[in-house]
């Protein structure tokens, strides 16, 4: 067993899994504190690295694509204080950090763990029930239903709809975006057969986020819901094969088909952004959909 203890947190590797415990330092992000201890099985890892700095270094874990619902729901948009897969290391502990890296890499080699994407989640996601309040509403999830409640800052057209209760079986996708610059963030639930182009400010299935301290807690709700949705690999299985030639004479899309094809383009874009589809696969699949729209 190898262990590194820092103000930022503690990482322990026992040969089968890495146990990540956030520290109590004031610089530890709120999401990491709320998420608590994480157990990452060796089979979920794609790699580990250590970056030297003048005063502090940084241990980083790289998970296999599709292994963690939190990473999928947030799309790699977690900033440093909230990323549970980073650990700040003081300069006097660089030797221990390098030893951790060596031990984990040796275990990956001995167990012949591949680095390619996985077809099922290897981490369970945040525990439920949970609730987070930020921006213009509160999002709660009990494992079966999402409940969205609004506050006095909610746009009138959105709050007039009232409290939203969404069964997880009716949710097609969930995504969390942090606020960036002048752009607000959001937690959005895409409901099956009810796509919308409304901005989060007006979308009753979205919580708008303004860049405040508690915004990252909404990512926990997103991850808990994502863990109970079909794995992205299942959606990828429905995508056209990269070497599959489009029909020689595709019938023009009807008005109803057109909306379905637009939804398909959005789905393909999400699969591409999350790494499920390669650039080549995405291009070929998109061309097939666009041909149907002509």
C-alpha atoms as one frame of an Amber mdcrd trajectory, in Angstrom:
protein
   0.000   0.000   0.000   1.206   3.532  -0.811  -0.221   6.731   0.678   0.266
  10.448   0.240  -1.239  12.877   2.755  -1.521  16.574   1.918  -3.590  19.571
   2.999  -5.437  19.216  -0.308  -6.372  15.596   0.418  -5.155  12.031   0.864
  -4.651   9.405  -1.816  -4.198   5.750  -0.881  -3.440   2.972  -3.374  -3.788
  -0.663  -2.258  -3.062  -2.338  -5.607  -6.717  -2.712  -6.580  -8.101   0.791
  -6.201  -7.219   4.374  -5.394  -9.042   5.907  -2.440  -9.302   9.694  -2.813
 -10.244  11.693   0.272 -10.570  15.480   0.050  -8.671  17.574   2.571 -10.081
  20.187   4.920  -7.992  23.032   3.609  -9.938  26.197   2.749  -8.780  25.922
  -0.867 -10.487  22.556  -1.399 -13.480  23.060  -3.681 -17.040  22.744  -2.391
 -17.862  19.970  -4.871 -14.969  17.806  -3.661 -16.021  18.291  -0.051 -19.632
  17.397  -0.822 -18.629  14.416  -2.964 -16.537  13.000  -0.132 -14.315   9.964
  -0.476 -14.043   8.372  -3.903 -12.923   4.826  -4.589 -11.550   4.477  -8.120
 -10.984   0.863  -9.218  -7.776   0.162 -11.087  -9.780  -0.917 -14.134 -11.256
   2.585 -14.443  -7.847   4.239 -14.845  -6.266   5.192 -18.127  -3.202   6.797
 -16.560  -1.623   8.896 -13.816   0.904  11.714 -13.929   2.763  14.108 -11.675
   3.582  17.682 -12.692   6.424  19.494 -10.899   6.061  23.116  -9.916   8.310
  25.600  -8.137   6.382  25.486  -4.859   3.763  22.818  -5.430   3.206  19.975
  -7.861   0.069  18.244  -9.007  -0.950  14.597  -9.189  -3.485  13.905 -11.921
  -5.570  10.849 -12.675  -6.891  10.163 -16.156  -9.940   7.914 -16.227 -11.045
   5.786 -19.140 -13.766   7.436 -21.209 -17.203   6.409 -19.990 -15.992   5.154
 -16.595 -17.326   8.010 -14.460 -20.811   9.580 -14.767 -19.516  12.780 -13.138
 -16.946  13.332 -15.882 -19.497  12.522 -18.569 -22.166  14.862 -17.183 -19.700
  17.738 -16.768 -17.860  17.128 -20.043 -14.450  17.855 -18.550 -15.546  21.338
 -17.450 -14.749  20.985 -13.732 -12.261  23.640 -12.681  -9.202  22.841 -10.577
 -10.594  23.398  -7.049 -13.505  21.064  -7.777 -11.798  18.333  -9.806 -11.577
  15.243  -7.554  -8.921  13.689  -9.793  -6.231  16.249  -8.985  -4.142  16.578
  -5.829  -1.872  19.519  -4.991   1.434  18.280  -3.580   3.909  20.306  -1.498
   7.481  20.350  -2.776   8.809  18.331   0.178   6.537  15.431  -0.818   7.519
  15.206  -4.490   9.315  11.914  -3.891   6.185  10.338  -2.405   4.080  11.602
  -5.323   6.488  10.058  -7.824   6.366   6.793  -5.912   2.547   6.811  -6.097
   2.769   7.310  -9.861   5.253   4.452 -10.220   3.146   2.046  -8.150  -0.069
   2.809 -10.022   1.613   2.554 -13.429   3.202  -0.765 -12.488  -0.189  -2.097
 -11.394  -1.770  -0.980 -14.674   0.953  -2.810 -16.585   0.776  -5.982 -14.495
  -3.015  -6.153 -14.747  -2.841  -5.203 -18.442  -5.561  -2.587 -17.963  -6.452
  -1.086 -21.358  -6.890   2.666 -21.766  -9.733   2.489 -24.294 -13.322   3.595
 -23.477 -15.551   1.356 -21.358 -19.130   0.277 -22.057 -20.460   0.697 -18.525
 -19.898   3.016 -15.602 -17.195   1.783 -13.239 -17.964   4.396 -10.586 -21.426
   4.640  -9.037 -21.868   8.402  -9.082 -22.873  10.555  -6.091 -25.083   9.005
  -3.421 -28.779   9.904  -3.359 -30.943  11.536  -2.193 -29.239  14.862  -2.764
 -30.242  18.455  -3.304 -28.475  21.595  -4.474 -29.602  25.212  -4.530 -27.897
  27.697  -6.844 -28.747  30.250  -9.476 -32.483  30.514 -10.067 -33.581  27.242
  -8.483 -33.103  24.105  -6.438 -32.552  20.671  -7.990 -33.250  17.527  -5.956
 -32.898  13.884  -6.949 -33.998  10.791  -5.023 -32.815   8.169  -7.506 -36.122
   8.040  -9.377 -37.311  11.619  -9.810 -35.752  15.025 -10.369 -37.512  17.926
  -8.690 -36.860  21.506  -9.844 -38.121  24.327  -7.633 -37.771  28.037  -8.362
 -36.832  31.040  -6.239 -37.610  34.763  -6.332 -34.849  35.344  -8.897 -36.436
  33.040 -11.499 -37.772  34.574 -14.709 -41.585  34.973 -14.460 -42.314  32.937
 -17.601 -40.356  30.035 -16.137 -41.577  30.182 -12.543 -45.179  30.354 -13.791
 -44.825  26.712 -14.895 -44.409  25.776 -11.233 -42.338  23.025  -9.675 -41.111
  20.493 -12.222 -40.995  16.783 -11.412 -39.199  14.629 -13.996 -39.060  10.850
 -13.814 -35.588   9.586 -14.629 -37.176   7.313 -17.262 -38.367  10.447 -19.111
 -34.912  12.054 -19.206 -32.868  11.599 -22.369 -29.773  13.534 -21.290 -28.377
  15.788 -18.601 -25.555  18.301 -18.790 -23.882  20.827 -16.535 -22.043  23.905
 -17.762 -20.312  26.353 -15.420 -20.626  30.079 -15.917 -17.719  31.416 -17.970
 -16.966  35.091 -18.399 -20.181  36.886 -19.319 -21.928  33.614 -20.179 -24.151
  32.076 -17.499 -23.973  28.356 -16.819 -26.762  25.849 -16.421 -27.953  22.428
 -15.358 -30.200  21.160 -18.150 -32.358  18.053 -18.433 -33.376  17.008 -21.930
 -36.771  15.340 -21.804 -37.577  12.570 -24.261 -39.685  13.670 -27.250 -39.672
  17.267 -25.985 -36.511  18.998 -27.243 -36.244  22.740 -26.684 -34.062  25.549
 -27.928 -35.091  27.881 -25.115 -32.212  29.454 -23.152 -31.843  28.066 -19.601
 -33.264  31.337 -18.281 -36.647  30.396 -19.786 -36.406  26.597 -19.957 -38.439
  24.970 -17.127 -36.200  21.895 -17.367 -33.045  23.920 -16.658 -31.521  25.736
 -13.703 -29.590  28.821 -14.748 -26.260  29.342 -12.960 -24.531  32.682 -12.440
 -21.044  31.690 -11.344 -21.562  31.678  -7.585 -19.921  29.429  -5.006 -22.604
  26.714  -4.943 -22.858  26.282  -8.725 -20.570  23.195  -8.791 -22.947  21.332
  -6.453 -25.386  21.156  -9.368 -22.802  18.939 -11.070 -23.435  16.336  -8.364
 -27.122  16.225  -9.282 -26.176  15.918 -12.949 -23.800  13.041 -12.197 -26.302
  11.160 -10.020 -28.896  11.335 -12.792 -26.323  10.453 -15.472 -25.386   7.300
 -13.538 -28.976   6.093 -13.960 -29.296   6.886 -17.669 -28.213   4.488 -20.438
 -24.449   4.475 -20.800 -23.173   6.618 -23.715 -21.772   3.485 -25.344 -25.348
   2.243 -25.770 -26.213   5.412 -27.685 -23.078   5.040 -29.776 -24.205   1.572
 -30.820 -27.138   3.228 -32.609 -24.867   5.521 -34.607 -24.075   4.578 -38.237
 -20.931   2.487 -38.585 -17.910   4.487 -39.803 -17.533   2.396 -42.947 -21.228
   2.084 -43.682 -22.077   3.777 -46.972 -25.227   5.948 -46.965 -28.139   4.763
 -49.114 -27.661   5.582 -52.770 -31.052   7.315 -52.988 -32.239   8.564 -49.605
 -35.798   9.850 -49.533 -36.125  13.552 -48.629 -37.016  14.190 -44.999 -40.600
  15.073 -44.129 -41.331  17.899 -41.677 -41.648  15.381 -38.824 -38.460  13.638
 -39.898 -36.646  16.964 -39.994 -37.072  17.537 -36.236 -35.940  13.981 -35.521
 -32.857  14.466 -37.692 -31.989  17.707 -35.902 -32.188  15.844 -32.609 -29.942
  13.172 -34.070 -27.356  15.784 -35.049 -27.343  17.131 -31.495 -26.924  13.608
 -30.119 -24.010  12.943 -32.469 -22.405  16.219 -31.426 -22.670  15.240 -27.759
 -21.195  11.797 -28.447 -18.333  13.444 -30.311 -17.655  15.984 -27.560 -17.681
  13.258 -24.901 -15.191  11.182 -26.889 -17.492   8.252 -27.687 -17.245   9.004
 -31.428 -13.918   9.715 -33.120 -13.557  12.659 -35.523 -13.896  10.307 -38.493
 -16.927   8.504 -37.067 -18.634  11.799 -36.246 -17.989  13.236 -39.729 -19.363
  10.175 -41.523 -22.407   9.903 -39.241 -23.151  13.625 -39.627 -22.888  13.406
 -43.423 -25.403  10.556 -43.430 -27.887  12.620 -41.394 -27.395  15.737 -43.522
 -28.032  13.711 -46.681 -31.390  12.629 -45.217 -32.283  16.283 -44.625 -31.776
  17.267 -48.277
